Amino acid sequence: MEIFEEKDYASVSRKAANIISAQIIQNPKSLLGLATGSSPIGTYKQLVEWYKKGDLDFSQVKSVNLDEYLGLSADDPNSYHYFMRQQLFDCVNIDINNTHVPDGLKAVSNPVEVCTAYDNLIQNLGGIDLQLLGLGHNCHIGFNEPADSFPAGTHIVDLTQNTIDANSRLFNCIEDVPTRAITMGIKNIMSAKRILLVVSGSDKAEALQKALYGPITPTAPASILQLHEHVTIVADTAALSLC
Ligand code: F6R
């Protein structure tokens, strides 16, 4: 496990963007596993900047996103589809047909079919070359919430109150926050050739300490990253303060 300690969110974002751009330069056809939420916003902004300068080419890049809220359509401003278009896809020369986010709407009526299709998609695309992750306050990765066992493949999950509360900042009111989501499972994430976890802020310090040094347990899902052979943590001093 490789840990980069950065002074703040801006340098975390620059470092993470450096790692992703190196991946794209090394393999222009990379399959990137992408995340939403606050953590990667700065990283995407930096990637867009480098693309606009002419230093990055996304024309052959493919992507699969970790998760999506259940019941939200792709054009709902709170959906992760929408987030990805705003933050990255519409700002670079990626072919939108090569980008994939789980279908949160279809998954309401056909959960098994949609989840199986997403697992098959990742496999048929050759597996994830680099998976970008953020960290939940309760140690979730993707929307793999603390549980009795590690869920393997793409599945439907009931979000914990902790996650609903944390995500409510992006909604008009807490009642609008979906309570269920579709997410890649732990096996999908752990099968990525490389994992990049970005963490910022003292509010994540306890979760990061558990993830990196706590017992490996499904009650702290991110702790499984300790078993991955190529995981890179980019975190600021505040997030690493308990490590
Ligand atoms: C988002 C995702 C989540 C977030 C996590 C941290 O696609 O899968 O695991 O990475 O909830 O969220 P932020 O970055 O908003 O603190």
PDB file of C-alpha atoms and ligand atoms in Angstrom:
ATOM      1  CA  MET A   1       0.000   0.000   0.000  1.00  0.00           C
ATOM      2  CA  GLU A   2       1.343   3.350  -1.089  1.00  0.00           C
ATOM      3  CA  ILE A   3       0.323   6.448   0.903  1.00  0.00           C
ATOM      4  CA  PHE A   4       0.806  10.017  -0.299  1.00  0.00           C
ATOM      5  CA  GLU A   5       0.261  12.646   2.380  1.00  0.00           C
ATOM      6  CA  GLU A   6      -0.697  16.007   0.900  1.00  0.00           C
ATOM      7  CA  LYS A   7      -1.213  19.300   2.681  1.00  0.00           C
ATOM      8  CA  ASP A   8      -4.792  19.973   1.610  1.00  0.00           C
ATOM      9  CA  TYR A   9      -7.673  19.087  -0.720  1.00  0.00           C
ATOM     10  CA  ALA A  10      -6.135  21.013  -3.638  1.00  0.00           C
ATOM     11  CA  SER A  11      -2.908  19.038  -3.516  1.00  0.00           C
ATOM     12  CA  VAL A  12      -4.791  15.765  -2.962  1.00  0.00           C
ATOM     13  CA  SER A  13      -6.727  16.545  -6.136  1.00  0.00           C
ATOM     14  CA  ARG A  14      -3.609  17.409  -8.130  1.00  0.00           C
ATOM     15  CA  LYS A  15      -1.807  14.267  -7.012  1.00  0.00           C
ATOM     16  CA  ALA A  16      -4.805  12.033  -7.798  1.00  0.00           C
ATOM     17  CA  ALA A  17      -5.206  13.685 -11.204  1.00  0.00           C
ATOM     18  CA  ASN A  18      -1.507  13.073 -11.864  1.00  0.00           C
ATOM     19  CA  ILE A  19      -1.947   9.369 -11.180  1.00  0.00           C
ATOM     20  CA  ILE A  20      -5.017   9.132 -13.426  1.00  0.00           C
ATOM     21  CA  SER A  21      -3.368  11.073 -16.241  1.00  0.00           C
ATOM     22  CA  ALA A  22      -0.291   8.839 -16.020  1.00  0.00           C
ATOM     23  CA  GLN A  23      -2.625   5.861 -16.369  1.00  0.00           C
ATOM     24  CA  ILE A  24      -4.261   7.369 -19.480  1.00  0.00           C
ATOM     25  CA  ILE A  25      -0.932   8.305 -21.049  1.00  0.00           C
ATOM     26  CA  GLN A  26       0.444   4.825 -20.405  1.00  0.00           C
ATOM     27  CA  ASN A  27      -2.699   3.121 -21.697  1.00  0.00           C
ATOM     28  CA  PRO A  28      -4.951   5.424 -23.741  1.00  0.00           C
ATOM     29  CA  LYS A  29      -7.599   2.679 -23.860  1.00  0.00           C
ATOM     30  CA  SER A  30      -7.805   2.383 -20.085  1.00  0.00           C
ATOM     31  CA  LEU A  31     -11.040   1.368 -18.413  1.00  0.00           C
ATOM     32  CA  LEU A  32     -11.387   3.788 -15.508  1.00  0.00           C
ATOM     33  CA  GLY A  33     -13.645   3.024 -12.561  1.00  0.00           C
ATOM     34  CA  LEU A  34     -15.029   6.383 -11.438  1.00  0.00           C
ATOM     35  CA  ALA A  35     -16.606   7.780  -8.292  1.00  0.00           C
ATOM     36  CA  THR A  36     -18.897  10.684  -7.497  1.00  0.00           C
ATOM     37  CA  GLY A  37     -19.269  12.751  -4.315  1.00  0.00           C
ATOM     38  CA  SER A  38     -17.154  15.660  -3.076  1.00  0.00           C
ATOM     39  CA  SER A  39     -13.831  13.829  -2.911  1.00  0.00           C
ATOM     40  CA  PRO A  40     -13.116  13.501  -6.659  1.00  0.00           C
ATOM     41  CA  ILE A  41     -14.511  16.884  -7.787  1.00  0.00           C
ATOM     42  CA  GLY A  42     -11.097  18.592  -7.557  1.00  0.00           C
ATOM     43  CA  THR A  43      -9.468  15.662  -9.331  1.00  0.00           C
ATOM     44  CA  TYR A  44     -11.930  15.912 -12.231  1.00  0.00           C
ATOM     45  CA  LYS A  45     -11.439  19.687 -12.387  1.00  0.00           C
ATOM     46  CA  GLN A  46      -7.680  19.206 -12.693  1.00  0.00           C
ATOM     47  CA  LEU A  47      -8.078  16.530 -15.382  1.00  0.00           C
ATOM     48  CA  VAL A  48     -10.384  18.853 -17.360  1.00  0.00           C
ATOM     49  CA  GLU A  49      -7.803  21.640 -17.065  1.00  0.00           C
ATOM     50  CA  TRP A  50      -5.032  19.438 -18.414  1.00  0.00           C
ATOM     51  CA  TYR A  51      -7.310  18.216 -21.202  1.00  0.00           C
ATOM     52  CA  LYS A  52      -8.066  21.830 -22.189  1.00  0.00           C
ATOM     53  CA  LYS A  53      -4.336  22.587 -22.249  1.00  0.00           C
ATOM     54  CA  GLY A  54      -3.947  19.722 -24.717  1.00  0.00           C
ATOM     55  CA  ASP A  55      -2.048  17.494 -22.309  1.00  0.00           C
ATOM     56  CA  LEU A  56      -4.654  14.731 -22.036  1.00  0.00           C
ATOM     57  CA  ASP A  57      -6.687  12.782 -24.552  1.00  0.00           C
ATOM     58  CA  PHE A  58      -9.781  10.861 -23.436  1.00  0.00           C
ATOM     59  CA  SER A  59     -10.841   9.793 -26.935  1.00  0.00           C
ATOM     60  CA  GLN A  60     -10.192   6.095 -26.315  1.00  0.00           C
ATOM     61  CA  VAL A  61     -10.819   6.015 -22.568  1.00  0.00           C
ATOM     62  CA  LYS A  62     -13.728   3.958 -21.254  1.00  0.00           C
ATOM     63  CA  SER A  63     -15.348   4.275 -17.852  1.00  0.00           C
ATOM     64  CA  VAL A  64     -17.626   2.482 -15.435  1.00  0.00           C
ATOM     65  CA  ASN A  65     -19.027   4.298 -12.425  1.00  0.00           C
ATOM     66  CA  LEU A  66     -19.324   2.773  -9.008  1.00  0.00           C
ATOM     67  CA  ASP A  67     -22.914   3.516  -8.212  1.00  0.00           C
ATOM     68  CA  GLU A  68     -26.182   5.330  -8.764  1.00  0.00           C
ATOM     69  CA  TYR A  69     -29.228   6.164  -6.678  1.00  0.00           C
ATOM     70  CA  LEU A  70     -32.183   3.895  -7.211  1.00  0.00           C
ATOM     71  CA  GLY A  71     -35.143   5.526  -8.893  1.00  0.00           C
ATOM     72  CA  LEU A  72     -33.333   8.546 -10.342  1.00  0.00           C
ATOM     73  CA  SER A  73     -33.225   8.987 -14.102  1.00  0.00           C
ATOM     74  CA  ALA A  74     -30.026   9.984 -15.904  1.00  0.00           C
ATOM     75  CA  ASP A  75     -31.257  13.537 -16.389  1.00  0.00           C
ATOM     76  CA  ASP A  76     -32.214  14.078 -12.749  1.00  0.00           C
ATOM     77  CA  PRO A  77     -29.784  16.748 -11.463  1.00  0.00           C
ATOM     78  CA  ASN A  78     -29.228  14.669  -8.303  1.00  0.00           C
ATOM     79  CA  SER A  79     -28.312  11.533 -10.231  1.00  0.00           C
ATOM     80  CA  TYR A  80     -24.736  10.350 -10.539  1.00  0.00           C
ATOM     81  CA  HIS A  81     -25.200  10.212 -14.328  1.00  0.00           C
ATOM     82  CA  TYR A  82     -25.825  13.943 -14.256  1.00  0.00           C
ATOM     83  CA  PHE A  83     -22.920  14.574 -11.864  1.00  0.00           C
ATOM     84  CA  MET A  84     -20.501  12.749 -14.143  1.00  0.00           C
ATOM     85  CA  ARG A  85     -21.603  14.676 -17.224  1.00  0.00           C
ATOM     86  CA  GLN A  86     -21.252  17.985 -15.374  1.00  0.00           C
ATOM     87  CA  GLN A  87     -17.919  17.243 -13.724  1.00  0.00           C
ATOM     88  CA  LEU A  88     -16.137  15.305 -16.446  1.00  0.00           C
ATOM     89  CA  PHE A  89     -17.843  13.702 -19.428  1.00  0.00           C
ATOM     90  CA  ASP A  90     -19.192  16.897 -21.022  1.00  0.00           C
ATOM     91  CA  CYS A  91     -15.898  18.704 -20.397  1.00  0.00           C
ATOM     92  CA  VAL A  92     -13.459  16.340 -22.149  1.00  0.00           C
ATOM     93  CA  ASN A  93     -13.351  14.382 -25.420  1.00  0.00           C
ATOM     94  CA  ILE A  94     -14.501  11.070 -23.949  1.00  0.00           C
ATOM     95  CA  ASP A  95     -16.995   9.229 -26.179  1.00  0.00           C
ATOM     96  CA  ILE A  96     -20.193   9.246 -24.094  1.00  0.00           C
ATOM     97  CA  ASN A  97     -20.990   5.767 -25.465  1.00  0.00           C
ATOM     98  CA  ASN A  98     -17.858   4.530 -23.719  1.00  0.00           C
ATOM     99  CA  THR A  99     -19.049   5.804 -20.338  1.00  0.00           C
ATOM    100  CA  HIS A 100     -21.227   3.645 -18.110  1.00  0.00           C
ATOM    101  CA  VAL A 101     -23.134   4.407 -14.922  1.00  0.00           C
ATOM    102  CA  PRO A 102     -25.490   1.816 -13.389  1.00  0.00           C
ATOM    103  CA  ASP A 103     -29.076   2.373 -14.510  1.00  0.00           C
ATOM    104  CA  GLY A 104     -30.831   3.423 -11.312  1.00  0.00           C
ATOM    105  CA  LEU A 105     -34.209   3.656 -12.979  1.00  0.00           C
ATOM    106  CA  LYS A 106     -34.244   0.281 -14.735  1.00  0.00           C
ATOM    107  CA  ALA A 107     -32.878  -1.318 -11.567  1.00  0.00           C
ATOM    108  CA  VAL A 108     -36.125  -0.515  -9.731  1.00  0.00           C
ATOM    109  CA  SER A 109     -38.131  -2.983 -11.817  1.00  0.00           C
ATOM    110  CA  ASN A 110     -35.361  -5.344 -12.998  1.00  0.00           C
ATOM    111  CA  PRO A 111     -32.751  -5.407 -10.231  1.00  0.00           C
ATOM    112  CA  VAL A 112     -31.248  -8.825 -10.937  1.00  0.00           C
ATOM    113  CA  GLU A 113     -31.025  -8.284 -14.658  1.00  0.00           C
ATOM    114  CA  VAL A 114     -29.465  -4.824 -14.320  1.00  0.00           C
ATOM    115  CA  CYS A 115     -26.931  -5.946 -11.692  1.00  0.00           C
ATOM    116  CA  THR A 116     -25.863  -9.011 -13.685  1.00  0.00           C
ATOM    117  CA  ALA A 117     -25.580  -6.949 -16.849  1.00  0.00           C
ATOM    118  CA  TYR A 118     -23.294  -4.450 -15.066  1.00  0.00           C
ATOM    119  CA  ASP A 119     -21.004  -7.235 -13.806  1.00  0.00           C
ATOM    120  CA  ASN A 120     -20.857  -8.668 -17.344  1.00  0.00           C
ATOM    121  CA  LEU A 121     -20.189  -5.246 -18.823  1.00  0.00           C
ATOM    122  CA  ILE A 122     -17.149  -4.689 -16.590  1.00  0.00           C
ATOM    123  CA  GLN A 123     -15.838  -8.124 -17.484  1.00  0.00           C
ATOM    124  CA  ASN A 124     -16.491  -7.725 -21.213  1.00  0.00           C
ATOM    125  CA  LEU A 125     -14.651  -4.406 -21.193  1.00  0.00           C
ATOM    126  CA  GLY A 126     -11.600  -6.288 -19.938  1.00  0.00           C
ATOM    127  CA  GLY A 127     -11.746  -5.347 -16.256  1.00  0.00           C
ATOM    128  CA  ILE A 128     -11.023  -2.045 -14.545  1.00  0.00           C
ATOM    129  CA  ASP A 129      -7.481  -0.710 -14.968  1.00  0.00           C
ATOM    130  CA  LEU A 130      -7.759   1.956 -12.297  1.00  0.00           C
ATOM    131  CA  GLN A 131     -10.582   2.359  -9.794  1.00  0.00           C
ATOM    132  CA  LEU A 132     -10.995   5.763  -8.156  1.00  0.00           C
ATOM    133  CA  LEU A 133     -12.662   5.672  -4.722  1.00  0.00           C
ATOM    134  CA  GLY A 134     -13.825   8.075  -2.046  1.00  0.00           C
ATOM    135  CA  LEU A 135     -14.365   6.984   1.543  1.00  0.00           C
ATOM    136  CA  GLY A 136     -17.631   7.148   3.484  1.00  0.00           C
ATOM    137  CA  HIS A 137     -17.634   8.257   7.122  1.00  0.00           C
ATOM    138  CA  ASN A 138     -18.763   4.736   8.001  1.00  0.00           C
ATOM    139  CA  CYS A 139     -15.947   3.268   5.869  1.00  0.00           C
ATOM    140  CA  HIS A 140     -18.133   2.477   2.873  1.00  0.00           C
ATOM    141  CA  ILE A 141     -16.598   2.267  -0.580  1.00  0.00           C
ATOM    142  CA  GLY A 142     -18.959   2.580  -3.509  1.00  0.00           C
ATOM    143  CA  PHE A 143     -22.204   2.117  -1.605  1.00  0.00           C
ATOM    144  CA  ASN A 144     -20.974  -1.022   0.110  1.00  0.00           C
ATOM    145  CA  GLU A 145     -22.263  -0.182   3.553  1.00  0.00           C
ATOM    146  CA  PRO A 146     -21.096  -1.874   6.786  1.00  0.00           C
ATOM    147  CA  ALA A 147     -22.595  -5.380   6.759  1.00  0.00           C
ATOM    148  CA  ASP A 148     -22.144  -8.957   7.939  1.00  0.00           C
ATOM    149  CA  SER A 149     -20.337 -10.020   4.786  1.00  0.00           C
ATOM    150  CA  PHE A 150     -18.609  -8.478   1.790  1.00  0.00           C
ATOM    151  CA  PRO A 151     -21.068  -8.351  -1.132  1.00  0.00           C
ATOM    152  CA  ALA A 152     -19.329  -9.634  -4.268  1.00  0.00           C
ATOM    153  CA  GLY A 153     -21.000  -8.262  -7.369  1.00  0.00           C
ATOM    154  CA  THR A 154     -23.211  -5.350  -8.332  1.00  0.00           C
ATOM    155  CA  HIS A 155     -26.207  -5.235  -6.026  1.00  0.00           C
ATOM    156  CA  ILE A 156     -29.001  -3.118  -4.612  1.00  0.00           C
ATOM    157  CA  VAL A 157     -28.362  -1.669  -1.195  1.00  0.00           C
ATOM    158  CA  ASP A 158     -30.355   0.107   1.513  1.00  0.00           C
ATOM    159  CA  LEU A 159     -28.356   3.186   2.420  1.00  0.00           C
ATOM    160  CA  THR A 160     -27.616   3.690   6.110  1.00  0.00           C
ATOM    161  CA  GLN A 161     -28.964   6.763   7.887  1.00  0.00           C
ATOM    162  CA  ASN A 162     -25.360   7.948   8.207  1.00  0.00           C
ATOM    163  CA  THR A 163     -24.931   7.932   4.425  1.00  0.00           C
ATOM    164  CA  ILE A 164     -28.356   9.501   3.799  1.00  0.00           C
ATOM    165  CA  ASP A 165     -27.495  12.294   6.260  1.00  0.00           C
ATOM    166  CA  ALA A 166     -24.070  12.851   4.681  1.00  0.00           C
ATOM    167  CA  ASN A 167     -25.503  12.997   1.161  1.00  0.00           C
ATOM    168  CA  SER A 168     -28.445  15.224   2.096  1.00  0.00           C
ATOM    169  CA  ARG A 169     -26.202  18.307   1.693  1.00  0.00           C
ATOM    170  CA  LEU A 170     -26.625  17.947  -2.061  1.00  0.00           C
ATOM    171  CA  PHE A 171     -30.440  17.742  -1.957  1.00  0.00           C
ATOM    172  CA  ASN A 172     -33.121  20.348  -1.185  1.00  0.00           C
ATOM    173  CA  CYS A 173     -34.259  18.401   1.863  1.00  0.00           C
ATOM    174  CA  ILE A 174     -33.470  15.074   3.505  1.00  0.00           C
ATOM    175  CA  GLU A 175     -36.794  13.570   2.339  1.00  0.00           C
ATOM    176  CA  ASP A 176     -35.539  13.897  -1.254  1.00  0.00           C
ATOM    177  CA  VAL A 177     -32.459  11.714  -0.655  1.00  0.00           C
ATOM    178  CA  PRO A 178     -33.028   8.249  -2.129  1.00  0.00           C
ATOM    179  CA  THR A 179     -32.780   5.519   0.477  1.00  0.00           C
ATOM    180  CA  ARG A 180     -31.571   2.832  -1.920  1.00  0.00           C
ATOM    181  CA  ALA A 181     -28.803   2.610  -4.483  1.00  0.00           C
ATOM    182  CA  ILE A 182     -27.221   0.247  -6.990  1.00  0.00           C
ATOM    183  CA  THR A 183     -23.503  -0.260  -6.459  1.00  0.00           C
ATOM    184  CA  MET A 184     -20.574  -2.314  -7.653  1.00  0.00           C
ATOM    185  CA  GLY A 185     -19.698  -4.941  -5.069  1.00  0.00           C
ATOM    186  CA  ILE A 186     -16.437  -5.528  -3.266  1.00  0.00           C
ATOM    187  CA  LYS A 187     -15.306  -8.144  -5.777  1.00  0.00           C
ATOM    188  CA  ASN A 188     -15.844  -5.701  -8.660  1.00  0.00           C
ATOM    189  CA  ILE A 189     -13.734  -3.108  -6.836  1.00  0.00           C
ATOM    190  CA  MET A 190     -11.037  -5.517  -5.644  1.00  0.00           C
ATOM    191  CA  SER A 191     -10.674  -6.958  -9.168  1.00  0.00           C
ATOM    192  CA  ALA A 192      -9.418  -3.593 -10.450  1.00  0.00           C
ATOM    193  CA  LYS A 193      -5.747  -3.716 -11.390  1.00  0.00           C
ATOM    194  CA  ARG A 194      -5.072  -0.563  -9.422  1.00  0.00           C
ATOM    195  CA  ILE A 195      -7.082   1.311  -6.791  1.00  0.00           C
ATOM    196  CA  LEU A 196      -6.761   5.002  -5.982  1.00  0.00           C
ATOM    197  CA  LEU A 197      -8.452   6.180  -2.777  1.00  0.00           C
ATOM    198  CA  VAL A 198      -8.749   9.935  -2.242  1.00  0.00           C
ATOM    199  CA  VAL A 199      -9.567  11.238   1.217  1.00  0.00           C
ATOM    200  CA  SER A 200      -9.669  14.749   2.607  1.00  0.00           C
ATOM    201  CA  GLY A 201     -10.628  16.365   5.902  1.00  0.00           C
ATOM    202  CA  SER A 202     -10.512  15.572   9.609  1.00  0.00           C
ATOM    203  CA  ASP A 203     -14.082  14.241   9.503  1.00  0.00           C
ATOM    204  CA  LYS A 204     -12.700  11.259   7.535  1.00  0.00           C
ATOM    205  CA  ALA A 205      -9.755  10.620   9.888  1.00  0.00           C
ATOM    206  CA  GLU A 206     -11.416   7.886  11.929  1.00  0.00           C
ATOM    207  CA  ALA A 207     -12.703   6.072   8.843  1.00  0.00           C
ATOM    208  CA  LEU A 208      -9.286   6.266   7.178  1.00  0.00           C
ATOM    209  CA  GLN A 209      -7.541   4.922  10.268  1.00  0.00           C
ATOM    210  CA  LYS A 210      -9.953   1.952  10.350  1.00  0.00           C
ATOM    211  CA  ALA A 211      -9.578   1.384   6.613  1.00  0.00           C
ATOM    212  CA  LEU A 212      -5.783   1.340   6.658  1.00  0.00           C
ATOM    213  CA  TYR A 213      -4.940  -0.178  10.023  1.00  0.00           C
ATOM    214  CA  GLY A 214      -8.095  -1.667  11.532  1.00  0.00           C
ATOM    215  CA  PRO A 215      -9.164  -5.302  11.368  1.00  0.00           C
ATOM    216  CA  ILE A 216     -10.319  -6.460   7.938  1.00  0.00           C
ATOM    217  CA  THR A 217     -14.044  -6.743   8.424  1.00  0.00           C
ATOM    218  CA  PRO A 218     -17.237  -6.141   6.438  1.00  0.00           C
ATOM    219  CA  THR A 219     -18.333  -3.792   9.221  1.00  0.00           C
ATOM    220  CA  ALA A 220     -15.638  -1.455   7.860  1.00  0.00           C
ATOM    221  CA  PRO A 221     -15.830  -2.297   4.144  1.00  0.00           C
ATOM    222  CA  ALA A 222     -12.822  -0.181   3.099  1.00  0.00           C
ATOM    223  CA  SER A 223     -10.583  -2.304   5.349  1.00  0.00           C
ATOM    224  CA  ILE A 224     -10.532  -4.925   2.587  1.00  0.00           C
ATOM    225  CA  LEU A 225      -8.318  -2.592   0.571  1.00  0.00           C
ATOM    226  CA  GLN A 226      -5.459  -3.759   2.831  1.00  0.00           C
ATOM    227  CA  LEU A 227      -5.534  -6.991   0.818  1.00  0.00           C
ATOM    228  CA  HIS A 228      -5.214  -5.368  -2.609  1.00  0.00           C
ATOM    229  CA  GLU A 229      -1.760  -5.558  -4.133  1.00  0.00           C
ATOM    230  CA  HIS A 230      -1.764  -2.153  -5.817  1.00  0.00           C
ATOM    231  CA  VAL A 231      -3.648   0.407  -3.783  1.00  0.00           C
ATOM    232  CA  THR A 232      -2.632   4.045  -3.610  1.00  0.00           C
ATOM    233  CA  ILE A 233      -4.003   6.360  -0.924  1.00  0.00           C
ATOM    234  CA  VAL A 234      -3.867  10.092  -1.549  1.00  0.00           C
ATOM    235  CA  ALA A 235      -4.987  11.910   1.581  1.00  0.00           C
ATOM    236  CA  ASP A 236      -4.412  15.218   3.282  1.00  0.00           C
ATOM    237  CA  THR A 237      -2.758  15.676   6.659  1.00  0.00           C
ATOM    238  CA  ALA A 238      -6.125  16.189   8.361  1.00  0.00           C
ATOM    239  CA  ALA A 239      -7.504  12.894   7.047  1.00  0.00           C
ATOM    240  CA  LEU A 240      -4.299  11.084   8.055  1.00  0.00           C
ATOM    241  CA  SER A 241      -4.219  12.670  11.516  1.00  0.00           C
ATOM    242  CA  LEU A 242      -5.166   9.450  13.352  1.00  0.00           C
ATOM    243  CA  CYS A 243      -2.881   7.183  11.290  1.00  0.00           C
TER     244      CYS A 243
HETATM  245  C1  F6R B   1     -19.565   7.834  -4.705  1.00  0.00           C
HETATM  246  C2  F6R B   1     -19.311   6.738  -3.780  1.00  0.00           C
HETATM  247  C3  F6R B   1     -19.174   6.970  -2.317  1.00  0.00           C
HETATM  248  C4  F6R B   1     -18.384   8.224  -1.955  1.00  0.00           C
HETATM  249  C5  F6R B   1     -18.317   8.372  -0.443  1.00  0.00           C
HETATM  250  C6  F6R B   1     -17.578   9.625  -0.033  1.00  0.00           C
HETATM  251  O1  F6R B   1     -19.659   7.353  -6.032  1.00  0.00           O
HETATM  252  O2  F6R B   1     -19.254   5.633  -4.210  1.00  0.00           O
HETATM  253  O3  F6R B   1     -18.550   5.847  -1.746  1.00  0.00           O
HETATM  254  O4  F6R B   1     -17.095   8.122  -2.485  1.00  0.00           O
HETATM  255  O5  F6R B   1     -19.619   8.427   0.063  1.00  0.00           O
HETATM  256  O6  F6R B   1     -18.326  10.733  -0.443  1.00  0.00           O
HETATM  257  P1  F6R B   1     -17.718  12.189  -0.404  1.00  0.00           P
HETATM  258  O7  F6R B   1     -16.585  12.210  -1.339  1.00  0.00           O
HETATM  259  O8  F6R B   1     -18.850  13.065  -0.870  1.00  0.00           O
HETATM  260  O9  F6R B   1     -17.329  12.451   1.020  1.00  0.00           O
END
